[in-house]
Amino acid sequence: MASKGRWWGVLAGLGAGVLLTLLGTRLWGDRAAPVNDADPQPEVAVASQTVTVAPVESATVADTLTVNGTVQAIDLLTVSPQASGLQIQQILVREGDQVTAGQVLATLDDATLQADLRQAQAQLSVSQAQVTQRRAALSQAQASLSESQQNLERLRTLAEQGAISQQELTRQQTEVVTAQEAISLSRAEVDSAEAGVRSQQATIDRLQTQLNQTTVRAPVAGVVAERQATVGDVSASGTSIVTLIQDNQLKLVAEVPQAQLEQVSVGAPVAIRSRADSRIQLQGTVQSIDPLVEAETRVARVNIALPASDLLRPGIFLRGEITTSSRQGLTIPAAALQPQPDGTTQVFVLGEGDVVEARTVETGNRIAANGDQAARVEIREGLTAGEQVVTSGVGFLEDGDVVRVGE
């Protein structure tokens, strides 16, 4: 019996050891088991695209009145030749040329005037020679008078002494009177010859003036607006050869309805644009408002001064936006707007974790592009200052997309 007890103890110990061994093996196997690739893992958000963003900024927003008009010259000068009846020999300018005051615009044929001038100069020489001759004759007559007077005094002395007869004395007195009359005649001839010289000189001066007038010059600096004459035409006083825009000063003459006229004030800035030429982006100023309103159309003319520009020409059609008032408002780049089919407008706002949120906004006035400054739009509702809006690739985004913000 004692022997059986010992054997049952041994068997019980062996069983417990096997059990512990199996349990340890299972636990160790669970710890060392490899991770199953099929086990679910947490998802990591991936950026859908790279975008650029811009802040919502406070800026001055202007209320504007849109007007249309035609470009006109402030001062349009007509340049006409002063010499008439001469053929136009050269026209040295074309439309659009810049000219300075005194610059030669055209020349006339002066051959006839040159011939007349040479003839007048030759006649002047003849007249001057006649003056010389008449003055010599006057000097001779004066010498004869002096001699006659001396002879008369000598004969008077002899007559008082009874050495000569009264008849001889009378004859000498007559000779003195004749010499005096000869002097008067010579002086008249000198005066006549000198008048002839002055007349010829006046003719030369007139011809010289006419010759100077064969060169047509610009009275002021400006731009050639139109060339009306051609080479070979005969000049006529009052007939224009070219017209000049003085100092290249242009204005936009716009029509404003009577009901909106009170919104316009002199000095107000005007943004000038052209639908036909995108390069025309200028800043003008309201210069004046015509006092009359047309009875039929009920519109008034508003004159807008334009800056100098090679792109402007009289007669072209432009659009202007007259600033009527201004205020502070929130603005974003116009590129951030995404029009919706239902007529609303939305933008994508950059949020936490670079997640974008589609947000509907109410827009206001548009601020046109100016140089490097892109066009911007006023936001009346939907955004706050400092928020970031997506400005590129907005057409490919959806609400909740994760983006990467680029430079």
Tab-separated table of C-alpha atoms in Angstrom:
chain	number	residue	atom	x	y	z
A	1	MET	CA	0.000	0.000	0.000
A	2	ALA	CA	2.831	2.349	0.714
A	3	SER	CA	4.343	1.504	-2.663
A	4	LYS	CA	1.071	2.397	-4.504
A	5	GLY	CA	0.893	5.753	-2.753
A	6	ARG	CA	4.321	6.698	-3.947
A	7	TRP	CA	3.468	5.848	-7.577
A	8	TRP	CA	0.298	7.975	-7.528
A	9	GLY	CA	2.345	10.956	-6.273
A	10	VAL	CA	4.836	10.575	-9.059
A	11	LEU	CA	2.105	10.382	-11.692
A	12	ALA	CA	0.367	13.455	-10.287
A	13	GLY	CA	3.627	15.472	-10.429
A	14	LEU	CA	4.285	14.411	-13.971
A	15	GLY	CA	0.795	15.450	-15.046
A	16	ALA	CA	1.118	18.859	-13.459
A	17	GLY	CA	4.445	19.417	-15.206
A	18	VAL	CA	3.008	18.481	-18.596
A	19	LEU	CA	0.070	20.787	-18.017
A	20	LEU	CA	2.322	23.702	-17.139
A	21	THR	CA	4.503	22.988	-20.148
A	22	LEU	CA	1.549	23.049	-22.535
A	23	LEU	CA	0.196	26.255	-20.989
A	24	GLY	CA	3.571	28.024	-21.295
A	25	THR	CA	3.949	26.932	-24.892
A	26	ARG	CA	0.537	28.367	-25.783
A	27	LEU	CA	1.234	31.673	-24.124
A	28	TRP	CA	4.623	32.009	-25.789
A	29	GLY	CA	3.147	31.124	-29.151
A	30	ASP	CA	0.498	33.837	-28.829
A	31	ARG	CA	3.155	36.459	-28.097
A	32	ALA	CA	5.466	35.449	-30.935
A	33	ALA	CA	2.709	35.005	-33.540
A	34	PRO	CA	3.252	37.248	-36.600
A	35	VAL	CA	0.857	40.114	-37.326
A	36	ASN	CA	-1.747	39.177	-39.942
A	37	ASP	CA	-1.746	41.557	-42.901
A	38	ALA	CA	-5.473	41.092	-43.211
A	39	ASP	CA	-6.100	42.748	-39.805
A	40	PRO	CA	-7.843	46.207	-40.211
A	41	GLN	CA	-5.564	49.299	-39.812
A	42	PRO	CA	-6.538	52.977	-39.166
A	43	GLU	CA	-6.858	55.043	-42.464
A	44	VAL	CA	-4.408	57.949	-43.192
A	45	ALA	CA	-5.820	60.998	-45.141
A	46	VAL	CA	-4.029	61.701	-48.461
A	47	ALA	CA	-3.949	65.182	-50.106
A	48	SER	CA	-6.036	65.292	-53.296
A	49	GLN	CA	-4.095	68.113	-54.982
A	50	THR	CA	-1.755	71.068	-54.463
A	51	VAL	CA	-3.433	74.476	-54.252
A	52	THR	CA	-2.604	78.094	-53.516
A	53	VAL	CA	-4.441	80.169	-50.966
A	54	ALA	CA	-4.913	83.851	-50.194
A	55	PRO	CA	-6.206	85.633	-47.106
A	56	VAL	CA	-9.487	87.465	-46.802
A	57	GLU	CA	-8.352	91.102	-46.584
A	58	SER	CA	-9.928	94.407	-45.693
A	59	ALA	CA	-9.730	96.940	-48.528
A	60	THR	CA	-11.348	100.092	-49.847
A	61	VAL	CA	-14.304	99.149	-52.046
A	62	ALA	CA	-15.693	101.709	-54.458
A	63	ASP	CA	-19.249	102.043	-55.717
A	64	THR	CA	-19.095	102.858	-59.417
A	65	LEU	CA	-21.262	104.070	-62.261
A	66	THR	CA	-20.530	102.468	-65.623
A	67	VAL	CA	-20.549	104.813	-68.623
A	68	ASN	CA	-19.633	104.509	-72.286
A	69	GLY	CA	-18.157	107.171	-74.495
A	70	THR	CA	-15.931	108.207	-77.384
A	71	VAL	CA	-12.392	109.534	-77.179
A	72	GLN	CA	-12.005	113.119	-78.413
A	73	ALA	CA	-9.193	115.670	-78.477
A	74	ILE	CA	-9.357	118.404	-75.840
A	75	ASP	CA	-7.751	120.905	-78.253
A	76	LEU	CA	-7.807	119.979	-81.949
A	77	LEU	CA	-5.804	122.516	-83.974
A	78	THR	CA	-6.097	122.955	-87.719
A	79	VAL	CA	-2.794	123.802	-89.433
A	80	SER	CA	-3.226	125.654	-92.749
A	81	PRO	CA	-0.652	127.271	-95.065
A	82	GLN	CA	-0.498	131.065	-95.056
A	83	ALA	CA	0.735	131.201	-98.650
A	84	SER	CA	-1.928	130.587	-101.289
A	85	GLY	CA	-1.707	129.341	-104.845
A	86	LEU	CA	1.437	127.270	-104.349
A	87	GLN	CA	1.765	123.558	-104.944
A	88	ILE	CA	2.420	121.334	-101.923
A	89	GLN	CA	5.880	119.879	-102.436
A	90	GLN	CA	6.324	117.722	-99.314
A	91	ILE	CA	4.286	116.512	-96.330
A	92	LEU	CA	6.706	115.302	-93.696
A	93	VAL	CA	4.364	113.797	-91.079
A	94	ARG	CA	1.789	111.047	-90.827
A	95	GLU	CA	-1.143	110.337	-88.534
A	96	GLY	CA	0.033	109.507	-85.032
A	97	ASP	CA	3.406	111.260	-85.310
A	98	GLN	CA	4.592	113.226	-82.285
A	99	VAL	CA	5.669	116.757	-83.252
A	100	THR	CA	7.315	119.598	-81.384
A	101	ALA	CA	6.501	123.294	-81.567
A	102	GLY	CA	8.136	124.755	-84.676
A	103	GLN	CA	8.714	121.401	-86.369
A	104	VAL	CA	8.343	121.434	-90.177
A	105	LEU	CA	5.133	119.686	-91.230
A	106	ALA	CA	5.077	120.461	-94.971
A	107	THR	CA	6.821	122.538	-97.664
A	108	LEU	CA	5.375	124.393	-100.665
A	109	ASP	CA	6.923	124.945	-104.095
A	110	ASP	CA	8.755	128.283	-103.865
A	111	ALA	CA	10.278	128.472	-107.362
A	112	THR	CA	8.018	131.360	-108.474
A	113	LEU	CA	8.628	133.300	-105.306
A	114	GLN	CA	12.373	132.796	-105.628
A	115	ALA	CA	12.278	134.216	-109.162
A	116	ASP	CA	10.197	137.181	-108.005
A	117	LEU	CA	12.631	137.744	-105.184
A	118	ARG	CA	15.622	137.806	-107.516
A	119	GLN	CA	13.857	140.277	-109.790
A	120	ALA	CA	12.976	142.513	-106.853
A	121	GLN	CA	16.551	142.412	-105.603
A	122	ALA	CA	17.818	143.441	-109.080
A	123	GLN	CA	15.323	146.290	-109.199
A	124	LEU	CA	16.449	147.342	-105.764
A	125	SER	CA	19.975	147.660	-107.051
A	126	VAL	CA	18.740	149.873	-109.919
A	127	SER	CA	16.788	152.034	-107.496
A	128	GLN	CA	19.782	152.381	-105.219
A	129	ALA	CA	21.908	153.459	-108.226
A	130	GLN	CA	19.303	156.061	-109.116
A	131	VAL	CA	19.465	157.418	-105.598
A	132	THR	CA	23.203	157.762	-105.945
A	133	GLN	CA	22.787	159.618	-109.243
A	134	ARG	CA	20.123	161.918	-107.867
A	135	ARG	CA	22.213	162.730	-104.852
A	136	ALA	CA	25.175	163.562	-107.100
A	137	ALA	CA	22.954	165.841	-109.164
A	138	LEU	CA	21.755	167.508	-105.973
A	139	SER	CA	25.321	168.093	-104.875
A	140	GLN	CA	26.120	169.631	-108.276
A	141	ALA	CA	23.072	171.880	-108.088
A	142	GLN	CA	24.068	173.004	-104.603
A	143	ALA	CA	27.566	173.818	-105.890
A	144	SER	CA	26.090	175.811	-108.790
A	145	LEU	CA	23.874	177.733	-106.368
A	146	SER	CA	26.841	178.547	-104.160
A	147	GLU	CA	28.793	179.822	-107.162
A	148	SER	CA	25.849	181.900	-108.393
A	149	GLN	CA	25.371	183.456	-104.984
A	150	GLN	CA	29.060	184.393	-104.799
A	151	ASN	CA	28.876	185.950	-108.269
A	152	LEU	CA	25.776	187.858	-107.251
A	153	GLU	CA	27.506	189.357	-104.223
A	154	ARG	CA	30.490	190.374	-106.339
A	155	LEU	CA	28.275	192.005	-109.004
A	156	ARG	CA	26.329	193.910	-106.355
A	157	THR	CA	29.563	195.457	-105.162
A	158	LEU	CA	30.495	196.383	-108.722
A	159	ALA	CA	27.011	197.734	-109.381
A	160	GLU	CA	27.273	199.994	-106.322
A	161	GLN	CA	30.559	201.284	-107.754
A	162	GLY	CA	28.923	201.767	-111.151
A	163	ALA	CA	31.272	199.283	-112.779
A	164	ILE	CA	28.454	197.126	-114.276
A	165	SER	CA	24.998	197.768	-115.527
A	166	GLN	CA	21.801	196.968	-113.697
A	167	GLN	CA	20.964	194.507	-116.430
A	168	GLU	CA	23.978	192.353	-115.624
A	169	LEU	CA	23.046	192.394	-111.957
A	170	THR	CA	19.486	191.319	-112.738
A	171	ARG	CA	20.738	188.477	-114.946
A	172	GLN	CA	22.883	187.175	-112.089
A	173	GLN	CA	19.981	187.358	-109.674
A	174	THR	CA	17.929	185.292	-112.125
A	175	GLU	CA	20.737	182.735	-112.299
A	176	VAL	CA	20.681	182.379	-108.481
A	177	VAL	CA	16.923	181.785	-108.502
A	178	THR	CA	17.352	179.195	-111.259
A	179	ALA	CA	20.033	177.397	-109.208
A	180	GLN	CA	17.753	177.353	-106.189
A	181	GLU	CA	14.963	175.798	-108.253
A	182	ALA	CA	17.422	173.222	-109.600
A	183	ILE	CA	18.235	172.250	-106.036
A	184	SER	CA	14.562	171.837	-105.190
A	185	LEU	CA	14.121	169.652	-108.259
A	186	SER	CA	17.174	167.567	-107.394
A	187	ARG	CA	15.946	167.078	-103.857
A	188	ALA	CA	12.575	165.892	-105.179
A	189	GLU	CA	14.359	163.473	-107.486
A	190	VAL	CA	16.433	162.164	-104.580
A	191	ASP	CA	13.287	161.699	-102.504
A	192	SER	CA	11.624	159.878	-105.388
A	193	ALA	CA	14.608	157.596	-105.885
A	194	GLU	CA	14.767	156.840	-102.155
A	195	ALA	CA	11.040	156.058	-102.170
A	196	GLY	CA	11.694	153.668	-105.032
A	197	VAL	CA	14.342	151.947	-102.907
A	198	ARG	CA	11.953	151.645	-99.995
A	199	SER	CA	9.266	150.263	-102.283
A	200	GLN	CA	11.603	147.641	-103.667
A	201	GLN	CA	12.771	146.773	-100.162
A	202	ALA	CA	9.160	146.326	-99.088
A	203	THR	CA	8.600	144.024	-102.064
A	204	ILE	CA	11.641	141.999	-101.070
A	205	ASP	CA	10.444	141.790	-97.473
A	206	ARG	CA	7.019	140.631	-98.637
A	207	LEU	CA	8.502	138.002	-100.917
A	208	GLN	CA	10.825	136.878	-98.150
A	209	THR	CA	7.852	136.512	-95.798
A	210	GLN	CA	6.001	134.506	-98.423
A	211	LEU	CA	9.040	132.313	-98.866
A	212	ASN	CA	9.143	131.706	-95.134
A	213	GLN	CA	5.472	130.767	-95.296
A	214	THR	CA	6.220	128.023	-97.807
A	215	THR	CA	7.533	126.093	-94.805
A	216	VAL	CA	4.499	125.020	-92.746
A	217	ARG	CA	5.447	124.519	-89.089
A	218	ALA	CA	3.642	123.123	-86.054
A	219	PRO	CA	2.360	126.003	-83.887
A	220	VAL	CA	2.441	123.828	-80.740
A	221	ALA	CA	3.637	120.428	-79.635
A	222	GLY	CA	1.200	117.605	-80.155
A	223	VAL	CA	0.215	114.541	-82.138
A	224	VAL	CA	-0.894	114.487	-85.758
A	225	ALA	CA	-4.540	113.463	-85.679
A	226	GLU	CA	-5.256	113.634	-89.410
A	227	ARG	CA	-3.520	114.550	-92.667
A	228	GLN	CA	-6.015	116.140	-95.077
A	229	ALA	CA	-3.734	117.244	-97.948
A	230	THR	CA	-1.505	115.326	-100.343
A	231	VAL	CA	1.596	116.205	-102.337
A	232	GLY	CA	0.624	118.116	-105.487
A	233	ASP	CA	-2.386	119.894	-104.009
A	234	VAL	CA	-2.513	123.673	-104.416
A	235	SER	CA	-2.358	125.517	-101.136
A	236	ALA	CA	-5.108	127.851	-100.027
A	237	SER	CA	-5.307	129.963	-96.911
A	238	GLY	CA	-7.775	128.368	-94.496
A	239	THR	CA	-7.537	124.913	-96.103
A	240	SER	CA	-6.105	122.450	-93.600
A	241	ILE	CA	-3.031	120.369	-94.300
A	242	VAL	CA	-2.984	118.517	-90.954
A	243	THR	CA	-4.822	118.648	-87.642
A	244	LEU	CA	-2.948	118.401	-84.332
A	245	ILE	CA	-3.984	117.193	-80.908
A	246	GLN	CA	-2.335	119.793	-78.708
A	247	ASP	CA	0.045	118.155	-76.217
A	248	ASN	CA	-1.697	114.831	-77.015
A	249	GLN	CA	-4.469	115.767	-74.578
A	250	LEU	CA	-7.483	113.480	-74.978
A	251	LYS	CA	-10.770	113.144	-73.167
A	252	LEU	CA	-13.529	110.579	-72.980
A	253	VAL	CA	-16.906	112.129	-73.686
A	254	ALA	CA	-19.457	109.904	-71.923
A	255	GLU	CA	-23.216	110.175	-71.697
A	256	VAL	CA	-24.838	109.919	-68.274
A	257	PRO	CA	-28.628	109.692	-67.783
A	258	GLN	CA	-30.214	112.601	-65.988
A	259	ALA	CA	-31.370	110.346	-63.127
A	260	GLN	CA	-27.764	109.313	-62.356
A	261	LEU	CA	-26.121	112.672	-62.948
A	262	GLU	CA	-26.209	113.615	-59.256
A	263	GLN	CA	-23.908	110.674	-58.481
A	264	VAL	CA	-21.105	112.156	-60.595
A	265	SER	CA	-18.771	114.813	-59.205
A	266	VAL	CA	-15.886	116.709	-60.798
A	267	GLY	CA	-12.538	115.190	-59.798
A	268	ALA	CA	-13.907	111.678	-59.266
A	269	PRO	CA	-11.539	108.896	-60.426
A	270	VAL	CA	-12.579	106.816	-63.418
A	271	ALA	CA	-11.279	103.359	-64.358
A	272	ILE	CA	-10.985	103.229	-68.160
A	273	ARG	CA	-11.247	99.933	-70.067
A	274	SER	CA	-11.744	98.769	-73.644
A	275	ARG	CA	-13.552	95.667	-74.794
A	276	ALA	CA	-11.657	95.759	-78.086
A	277	ASP	CA	-8.156	96.167	-76.611
A	278	SER	CA	-7.350	94.498	-73.307
A	279	ARG	CA	-4.126	96.531	-73.052
A	280	ILE	CA	-6.120	99.688	-72.351
A	281	GLN	CA	-6.400	99.871	-68.565
A	282	LEU	CA	-6.086	103.509	-67.558
A	283	GLN	CA	-7.096	105.827	-64.761
A	284	GLY	CA	-8.940	109.011	-65.736
A	285	THR	CA	-10.601	111.872	-63.873
A	286	VAL	CA	-13.935	113.602	-64.317
A	287	GLN	CA	-12.904	116.966	-65.739
A	288	SER	CA	-16.252	118.684	-66.280
A	289	ILE	CA	-19.970	118.100	-66.688
A	290	ASP	CA	-21.757	119.894	-69.509
A	291	PRO	CA	-24.466	122.199	-68.120
A	292	LEU	CA	-27.056	121.151	-70.720
A	293	VAL	CA	-29.146	117.978	-70.723
A	294	GLU	CA	-30.376	116.862	-74.140
A	295	ALA	CA	-34.116	117.238	-74.271
A	296	GLU	CA	-34.735	114.157	-76.427
A	297	THR	CA	-32.498	111.619	-74.698
A	298	ARG	CA	-32.368	113.133	-71.196
A	299	VAL	CA	-28.626	112.563	-70.956
A	300	ALA	CA	-25.755	114.916	-70.194
A	301	ARG	CA	-22.163	114.811	-71.372
A	302	VAL	CA	-19.455	114.094	-68.831
A	303	ASN	CA	-15.899	114.931	-69.910
A	304	ILE	CA	-13.253	112.593	-68.509
A	305	ALA	CA	-9.589	113.614	-68.825
A	306	LEU	CA	-7.377	110.764	-70.024
A	307	PRO	CA	-3.656	110.219	-69.382
A	308	ALA	CA	-1.249	110.236	-72.304
A	309	SER	CA	-1.082	106.825	-73.972
A	310	ASP	CA	0.054	105.527	-77.353
A	311	LEU	CA	-2.951	103.186	-77.308
A	312	LEU	CA	-5.499	105.978	-77.454
A	313	ARG	CA	-6.857	107.508	-80.653
A	314	PRO	CA	-9.688	110.005	-81.189
A	315	GLY	CA	-12.856	108.191	-82.157
A	316	ILE	CA	-12.322	104.906	-80.295
A	317	PHE	CA	-15.013	103.590	-77.961
A	318	LEU	CA	-14.192	103.084	-74.267
A	319	ARG	CA	-15.964	102.143	-71.072
A	320	GLY	CA	-15.468	103.970	-67.812
A	321	GLU	CA	-16.364	103.213	-64.210
A	322	ILE	CA	-16.846	106.460	-62.307
A	323	THR	CA	-16.272	106.160	-58.571
A	324	THR	CA	-19.351	107.553	-56.833
A	325	SER	CA	-18.539	106.541	-53.225
A	326	SER	CA	-16.176	104.265	-51.260
A	327	ARG	CA	-16.162	102.195	-48.084
A	328	GLN	CA	-14.124	99.524	-46.255
A	329	GLY	CA	-15.010	95.912	-47.031
A	330	LEU	CA	-13.642	92.373	-47.194
A	331	THR	CA	-12.119	91.252	-50.491
A	332	ILE	CA	-10.655	88.079	-51.980
A	333	PRO	CA	-9.059	87.323	-55.342
A	334	ALA	CA	-11.674	86.842	-58.047
A	335	ALA	CA	-10.019	83.511	-58.950
A	336	ALA	CA	-11.331	82.028	-55.684
A	337	LEU	CA	-14.970	82.248	-56.752
A	338	GLN	CA	-16.791	79.144	-57.989
A	339	PRO	CA	-20.205	79.903	-59.561
A	340	GLN	CA	-22.872	77.256	-58.912
A	341	PRO	CA	-25.683	76.015	-61.185
A	342	ASP	CA	-28.323	77.431	-58.842
A	343	GLY	CA	-26.906	80.941	-59.252
A	344	THR	CA	-25.057	81.075	-55.951
A	345	THR	CA	-21.311	81.469	-55.526
A	346	GLN	CA	-19.065	79.452	-53.283
A	347	VAL	CA	-15.445	79.465	-52.192
A	348	PHE	CA	-13.271	76.835	-50.526
A	349	VAL	CA	-11.966	77.862	-47.115
A	350	LEU	CA	-8.812	76.196	-45.805
A	351	GLY	CA	-9.399	74.649	-42.372
A	352	GLU	CA	-7.631	72.474	-39.774
A	353	GLY	CA	-5.443	69.729	-41.211
A	354	ASP	CA	-5.541	71.372	-44.642
A	355	VAL	CA	-9.132	70.280	-45.120
A	356	VAL	CA	-11.184	72.588	-47.347
A	357	GLU	CA	-14.733	73.651	-46.621
A	358	ALA	CA	-17.117	74.676	-49.367
A	359	ARG	CA	-18.865	77.855	-48.274
A	360	THR	CA	-21.528	79.927	-50.019
A	361	VAL	CA	-20.771	83.672	-50.119
A	362	GLU	CA	-22.536	86.840	-51.178
A	363	THR	CA	-20.402	88.979	-53.486
A	364	GLY	CA	-20.412	92.728	-53.968
A	365	ASN	CA	-18.392	95.065	-56.154
A	366	ARG	CA	-15.488	93.977	-58.295
A	367	ILE	CA	-12.066	95.660	-58.092
A	368	ALA	CA	-10.449	95.536	-61.511
A	369	ALA	CA	-6.921	94.283	-62.008
A	370	ASN	CA	-4.261	96.971	-61.881
A	371	GLY	CA	-0.723	96.125	-62.964
A	372	ASP	CA	0.521	93.179	-60.888
A	373	GLN	CA	-2.555	93.342	-58.663
A	374	ALA	CA	-5.079	90.681	-59.758
A	375	ALA	CA	-8.806	91.384	-59.856
A	376	ARG	CA	-10.548	91.146	-56.481
A	377	VAL	CA	-14.160	90.837	-55.379
A	378	GLU	CA	-15.959	92.246	-52.364
A	379	ILE	CA	-17.462	89.632	-50.025
A	380	ARG	CA	-20.510	90.922	-48.197
A	381	GLU	CA	-21.413	87.697	-46.350
A	382	GLY	CA	-19.870	84.281	-45.730
A	383	LEU	CA	-16.264	85.066	-44.786
A	384	THR	CA	-14.325	86.781	-42.018
A	385	ALA	CA	-11.059	88.673	-42.188
A	386	GLY	CA	-7.965	86.486	-41.956
A	387	GLU	CA	-9.497	83.278	-43.309
A	388	GLN	CA	-7.658	81.573	-46.145
A	389	VAL	CA	-9.459	80.812	-49.412
A	390	VAL	CA	-8.260	78.556	-52.223
A	391	THR	CA	-7.348	80.509	-55.361
A	392	SER	CA	-6.240	77.761	-57.764
A	393	GLY	CA	-7.863	74.482	-58.801
A	394	VAL	CA	-11.177	75.333	-57.167
A	395	GLY	CA	-13.078	73.606	-59.970
A	396	PHE	CA	-11.647	70.221	-58.965
A	397	LEU	CA	-12.327	70.408	-55.225
A	398	GLU	CA	-15.136	69.056	-53.100
A	399	ASP	CA	-16.181	69.843	-49.573
A	400	GLY	CA	-13.926	68.007	-47.121
A	401	ASP	CA	-11.024	67.397	-49.501
A	402	VAL	CA	-7.535	67.409	-48.028
A	403	VAL	CA	-5.121	69.593	-49.988
A	404	ARG	CA	-1.468	70.444	-50.049
A	405	VAL	CA	-0.736	74.180	-49.876
A	406	GLY	CA	1.907	75.220	-52.414
A	407	GLU	CA	3.994	78.357	-52.761
